[in-house]
PDB file of C-alpha atoms in Angstrom:
ATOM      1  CA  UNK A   1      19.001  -6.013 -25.696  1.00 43.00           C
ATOM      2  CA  UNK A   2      18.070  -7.879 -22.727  1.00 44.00           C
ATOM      3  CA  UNK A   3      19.015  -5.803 -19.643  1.00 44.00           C
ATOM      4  CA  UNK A   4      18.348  -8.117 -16.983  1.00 42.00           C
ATOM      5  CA  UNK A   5      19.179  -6.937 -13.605  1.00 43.00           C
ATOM      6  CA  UNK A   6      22.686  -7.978 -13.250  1.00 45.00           C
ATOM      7  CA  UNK A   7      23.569  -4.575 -12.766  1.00 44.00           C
ATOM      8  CA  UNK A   8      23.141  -5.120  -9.319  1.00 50.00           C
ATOM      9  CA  UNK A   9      26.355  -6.913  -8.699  1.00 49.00           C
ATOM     10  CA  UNK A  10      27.590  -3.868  -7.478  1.00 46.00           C
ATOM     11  CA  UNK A  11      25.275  -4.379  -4.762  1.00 50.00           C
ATOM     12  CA  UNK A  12      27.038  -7.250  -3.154  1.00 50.00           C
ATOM     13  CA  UNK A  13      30.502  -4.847  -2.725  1.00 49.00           C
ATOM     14  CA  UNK A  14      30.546  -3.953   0.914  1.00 44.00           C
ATOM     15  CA  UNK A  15      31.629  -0.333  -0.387  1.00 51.00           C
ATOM     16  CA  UNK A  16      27.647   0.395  -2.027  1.00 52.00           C
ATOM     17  CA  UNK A  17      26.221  -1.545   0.839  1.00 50.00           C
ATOM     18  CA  UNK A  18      26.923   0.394   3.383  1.00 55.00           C
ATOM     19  CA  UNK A  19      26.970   3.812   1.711  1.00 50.00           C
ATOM     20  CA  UNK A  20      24.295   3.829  -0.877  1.00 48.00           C
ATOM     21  CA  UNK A  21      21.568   6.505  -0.590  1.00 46.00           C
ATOM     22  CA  UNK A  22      20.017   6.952  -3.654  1.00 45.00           C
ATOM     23  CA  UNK A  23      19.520   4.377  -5.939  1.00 49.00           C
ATOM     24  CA  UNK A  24      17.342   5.714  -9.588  1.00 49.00           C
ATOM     25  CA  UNK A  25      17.001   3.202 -11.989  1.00 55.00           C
ATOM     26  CA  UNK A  26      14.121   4.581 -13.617  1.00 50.00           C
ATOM     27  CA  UNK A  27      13.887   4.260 -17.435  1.00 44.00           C
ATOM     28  CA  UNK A  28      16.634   1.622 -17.857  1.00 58.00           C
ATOM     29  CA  UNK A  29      14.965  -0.877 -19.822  1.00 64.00           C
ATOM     30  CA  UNK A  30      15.650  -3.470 -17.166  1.00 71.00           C
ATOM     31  CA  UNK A  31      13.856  -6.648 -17.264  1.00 78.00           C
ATOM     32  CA  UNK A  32      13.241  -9.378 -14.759  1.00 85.00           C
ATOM     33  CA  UNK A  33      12.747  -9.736 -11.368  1.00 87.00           C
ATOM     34  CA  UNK A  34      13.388  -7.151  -8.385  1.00 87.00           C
ATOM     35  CA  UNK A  35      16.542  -8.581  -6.889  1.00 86.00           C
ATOM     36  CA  UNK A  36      16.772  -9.225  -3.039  1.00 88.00           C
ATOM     37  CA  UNK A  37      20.116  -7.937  -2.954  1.00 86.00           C
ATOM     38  CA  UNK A  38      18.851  -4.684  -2.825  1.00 86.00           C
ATOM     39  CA  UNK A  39      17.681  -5.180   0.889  1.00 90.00           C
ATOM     40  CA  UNK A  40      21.313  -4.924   1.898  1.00 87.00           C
ATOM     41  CA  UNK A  41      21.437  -1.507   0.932  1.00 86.00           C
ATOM     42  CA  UNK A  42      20.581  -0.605   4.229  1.00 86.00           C
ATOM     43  CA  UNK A  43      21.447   3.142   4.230  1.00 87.00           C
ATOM     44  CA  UNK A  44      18.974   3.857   0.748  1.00 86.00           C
ATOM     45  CA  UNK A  45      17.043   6.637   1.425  1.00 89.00           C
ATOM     46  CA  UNK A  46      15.432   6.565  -1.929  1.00 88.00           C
ATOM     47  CA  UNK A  47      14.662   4.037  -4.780  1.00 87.00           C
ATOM     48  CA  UNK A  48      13.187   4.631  -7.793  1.00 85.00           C
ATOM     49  CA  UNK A  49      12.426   1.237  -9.729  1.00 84.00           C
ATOM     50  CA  UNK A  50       9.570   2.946 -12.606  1.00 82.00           C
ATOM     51  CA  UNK A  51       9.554   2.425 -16.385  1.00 78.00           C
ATOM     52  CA  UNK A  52      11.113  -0.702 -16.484  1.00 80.00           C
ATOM     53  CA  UNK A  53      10.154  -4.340 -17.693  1.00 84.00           C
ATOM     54  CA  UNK A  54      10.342  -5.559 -13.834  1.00 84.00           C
ATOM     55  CA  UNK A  55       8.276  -8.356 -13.217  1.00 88.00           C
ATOM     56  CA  UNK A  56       7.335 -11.070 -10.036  1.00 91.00           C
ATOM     57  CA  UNK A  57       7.108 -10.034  -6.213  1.00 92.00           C
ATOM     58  CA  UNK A  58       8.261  -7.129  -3.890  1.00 93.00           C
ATOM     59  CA  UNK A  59      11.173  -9.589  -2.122  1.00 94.00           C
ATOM     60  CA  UNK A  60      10.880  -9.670   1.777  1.00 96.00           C
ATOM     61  CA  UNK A  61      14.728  -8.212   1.750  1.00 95.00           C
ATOM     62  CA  UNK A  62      13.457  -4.841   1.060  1.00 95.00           C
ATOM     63  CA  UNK A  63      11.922  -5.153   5.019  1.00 96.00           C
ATOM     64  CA  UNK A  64      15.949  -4.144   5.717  1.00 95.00           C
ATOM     65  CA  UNK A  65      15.432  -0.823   3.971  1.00 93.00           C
ATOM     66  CA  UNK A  66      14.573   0.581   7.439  1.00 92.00           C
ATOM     67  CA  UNK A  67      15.863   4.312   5.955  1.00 93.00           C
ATOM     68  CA  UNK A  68      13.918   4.420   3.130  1.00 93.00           C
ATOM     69  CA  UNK A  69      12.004   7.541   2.643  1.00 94.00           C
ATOM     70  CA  UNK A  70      11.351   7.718  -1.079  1.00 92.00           C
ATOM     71  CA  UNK A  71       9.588   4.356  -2.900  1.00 92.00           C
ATOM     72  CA  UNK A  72       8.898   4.748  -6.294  1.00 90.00           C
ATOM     73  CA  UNK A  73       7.554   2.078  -8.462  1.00 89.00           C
ATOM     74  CA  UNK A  74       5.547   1.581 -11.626  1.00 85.00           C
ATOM     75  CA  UNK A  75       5.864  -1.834 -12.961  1.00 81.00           C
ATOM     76  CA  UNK A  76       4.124  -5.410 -13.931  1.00 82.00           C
ATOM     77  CA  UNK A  77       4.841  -6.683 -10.706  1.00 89.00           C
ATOM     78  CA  UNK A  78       2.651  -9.280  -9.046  1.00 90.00           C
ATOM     79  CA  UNK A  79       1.187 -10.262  -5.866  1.00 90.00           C
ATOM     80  CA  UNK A  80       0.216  -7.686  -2.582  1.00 90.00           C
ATOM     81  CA  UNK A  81       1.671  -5.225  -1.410  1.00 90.00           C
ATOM     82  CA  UNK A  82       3.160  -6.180   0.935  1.00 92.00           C
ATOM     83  CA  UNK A  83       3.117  -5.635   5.162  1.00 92.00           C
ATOM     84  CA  UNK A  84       6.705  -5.376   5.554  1.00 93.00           C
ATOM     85  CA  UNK A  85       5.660  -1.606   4.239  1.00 92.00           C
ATOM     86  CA  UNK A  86       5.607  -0.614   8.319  1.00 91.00           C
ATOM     87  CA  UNK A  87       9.123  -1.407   8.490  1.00 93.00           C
ATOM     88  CA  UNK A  88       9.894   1.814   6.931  1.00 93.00           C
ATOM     89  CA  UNK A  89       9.588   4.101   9.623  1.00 93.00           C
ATOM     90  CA  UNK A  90      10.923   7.173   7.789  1.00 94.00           C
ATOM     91  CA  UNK A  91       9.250   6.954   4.933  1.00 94.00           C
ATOM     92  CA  UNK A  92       7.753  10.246   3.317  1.00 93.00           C
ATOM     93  CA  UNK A  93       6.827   9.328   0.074  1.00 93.00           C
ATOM     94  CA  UNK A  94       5.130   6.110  -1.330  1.00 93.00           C
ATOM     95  CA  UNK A  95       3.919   6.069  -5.710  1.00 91.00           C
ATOM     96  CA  UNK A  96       2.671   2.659  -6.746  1.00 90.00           C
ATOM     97  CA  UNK A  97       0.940   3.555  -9.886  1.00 87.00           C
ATOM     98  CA  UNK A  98       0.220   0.996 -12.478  1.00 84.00           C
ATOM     99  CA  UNK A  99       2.368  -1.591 -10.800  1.00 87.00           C
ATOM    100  CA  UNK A 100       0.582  -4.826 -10.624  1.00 86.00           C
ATOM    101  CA  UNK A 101       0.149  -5.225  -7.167  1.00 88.00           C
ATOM    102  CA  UNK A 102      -2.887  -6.234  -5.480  1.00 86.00           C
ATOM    103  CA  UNK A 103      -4.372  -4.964  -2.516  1.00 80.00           C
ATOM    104  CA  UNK A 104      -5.575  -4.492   0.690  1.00 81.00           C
ATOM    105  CA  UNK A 105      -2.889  -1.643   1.121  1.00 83.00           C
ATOM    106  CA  UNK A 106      -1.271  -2.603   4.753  1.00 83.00           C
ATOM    107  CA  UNK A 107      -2.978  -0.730   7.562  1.00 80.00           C
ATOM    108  CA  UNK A 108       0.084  -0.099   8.832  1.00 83.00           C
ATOM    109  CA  UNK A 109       1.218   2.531   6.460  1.00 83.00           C
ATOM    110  CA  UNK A 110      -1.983   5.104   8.181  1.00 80.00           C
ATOM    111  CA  UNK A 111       1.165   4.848  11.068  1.00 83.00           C
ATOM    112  CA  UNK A 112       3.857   6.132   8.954  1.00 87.00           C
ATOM    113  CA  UNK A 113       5.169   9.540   8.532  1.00 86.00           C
ATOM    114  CA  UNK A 114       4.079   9.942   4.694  1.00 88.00           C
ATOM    115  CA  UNK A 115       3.747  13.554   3.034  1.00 89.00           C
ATOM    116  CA  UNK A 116       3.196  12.193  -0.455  1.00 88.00           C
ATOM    117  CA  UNK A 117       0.935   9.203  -0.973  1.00 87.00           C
ATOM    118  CA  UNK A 118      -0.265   7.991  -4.242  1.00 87.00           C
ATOM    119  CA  UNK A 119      -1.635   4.518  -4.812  1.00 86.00           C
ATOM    120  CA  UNK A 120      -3.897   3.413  -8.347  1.00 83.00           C
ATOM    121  CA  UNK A 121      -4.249   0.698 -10.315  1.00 81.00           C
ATOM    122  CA  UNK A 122      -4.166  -1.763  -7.825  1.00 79.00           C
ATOM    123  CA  UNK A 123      -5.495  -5.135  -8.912  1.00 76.00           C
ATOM    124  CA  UNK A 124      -8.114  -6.708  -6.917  1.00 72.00           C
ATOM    125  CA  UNK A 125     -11.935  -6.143  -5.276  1.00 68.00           C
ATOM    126  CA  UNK A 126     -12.744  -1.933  -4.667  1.00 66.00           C
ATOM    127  CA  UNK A 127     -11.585  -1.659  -0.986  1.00 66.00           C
ATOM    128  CA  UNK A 128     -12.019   0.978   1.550  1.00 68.00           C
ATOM    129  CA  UNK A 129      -9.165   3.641   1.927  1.00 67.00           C
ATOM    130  CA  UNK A 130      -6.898   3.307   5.543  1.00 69.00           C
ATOM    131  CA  UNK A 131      -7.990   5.954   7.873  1.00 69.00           C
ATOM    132  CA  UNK A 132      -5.897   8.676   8.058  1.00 69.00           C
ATOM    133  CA  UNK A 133      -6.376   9.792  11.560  1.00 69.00           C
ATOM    134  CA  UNK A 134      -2.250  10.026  12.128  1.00 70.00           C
ATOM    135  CA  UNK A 135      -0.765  11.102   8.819  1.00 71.00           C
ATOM    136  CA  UNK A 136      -1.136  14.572  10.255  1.00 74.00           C
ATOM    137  CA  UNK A 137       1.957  15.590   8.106  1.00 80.00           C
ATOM    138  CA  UNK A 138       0.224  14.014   4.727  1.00 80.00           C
ATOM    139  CA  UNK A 139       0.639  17.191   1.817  1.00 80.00           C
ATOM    140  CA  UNK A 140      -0.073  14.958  -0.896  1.00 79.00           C
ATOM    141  CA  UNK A 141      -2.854  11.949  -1.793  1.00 79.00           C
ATOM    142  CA  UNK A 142      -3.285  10.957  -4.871  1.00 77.00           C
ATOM    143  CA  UNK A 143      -5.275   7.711  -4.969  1.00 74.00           C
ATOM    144  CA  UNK A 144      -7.500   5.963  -7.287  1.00 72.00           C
ATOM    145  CA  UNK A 145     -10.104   3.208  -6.688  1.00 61.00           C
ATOM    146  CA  UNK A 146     -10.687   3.516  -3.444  1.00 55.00           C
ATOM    147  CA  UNK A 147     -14.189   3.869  -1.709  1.00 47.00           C
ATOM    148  CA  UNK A 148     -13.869   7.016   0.738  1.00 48.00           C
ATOM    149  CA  UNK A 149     -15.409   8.320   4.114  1.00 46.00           C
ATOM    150  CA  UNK A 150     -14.261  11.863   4.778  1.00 44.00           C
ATOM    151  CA  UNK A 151     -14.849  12.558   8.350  1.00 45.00           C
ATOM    152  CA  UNK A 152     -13.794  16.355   9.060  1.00 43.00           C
ATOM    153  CA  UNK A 153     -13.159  16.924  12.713  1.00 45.00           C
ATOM    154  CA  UNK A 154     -13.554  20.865  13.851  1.00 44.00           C
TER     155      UNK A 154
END
């Protein structure tokens, strides 16, 4: 059964738009492309996209997503990922395992408020790691691939 993301219809009713919070659609079987409708959730606060057939880009929409604090994904995208990252202000918690994406990771994200960071499997040249000189609230970081200078200040 082809479960294409038409699901998100309900996206386009005013009623989800505005009220929305938590959105998992992990393990649906869903196939396609991530739909730009979901930027107009604007009040998400979490989204959970992994184990899923999901395929293409991150769409510039999700730039709206302004309270996201929980991003989730693990699928065969394509492309980077991408800068509009440092649009999400409160985000805590950022998993891109296995997805597809390319880097450079966006330098902007060493200026978010993450706790929980895990990045592999990122397509692409070995890169250097963002310094992490203001994710003084940063519990978790979980990354892969990555070529690392640990400076330790005392």
């Amino acid at each position: 059964m082809n479960r294409h993301l038409h699901i998100f219809d309900l996206v386009r009713s005013s009623t989800f738009k505005n009220s929305l919070m938590f959105r998992n659609l992990e393990a649906n079987n869903f196939s396609g492309t991530v739909p730009s409708d979901l930027g107009r959730l604007i009040n998400l606060h979490t989204l959970i996209l992994s184990s899923n057939r999901l395929t293409g880009t991150l769409p510039a929409s999700l730039a709206e997503l302004s309270n996201l604090k929980d991003l989730i994904i693990d699928n065969n995208l394509s492309g980077s990922i991408p800068n509009f990252i440092e649009n999400w202000r409160q985000l805590n918690k950022l998993e891109l395992i296995g997805t597809g994406l390319s880097g450079p990771i966006p330098s902007s994200i060493s200026f978010l408020n993450l706790t929980d960071v895990r990045i592999c499997e990122l397509s692409g040249p070995t890169q250097r790691f963002l310094p992490l000189d203001n994710a003084v609230g940063l519990l978790t970081l979980y990354v892969e691939g990555f070529v690392f200078q640990i400076v330790v200040v005392i």
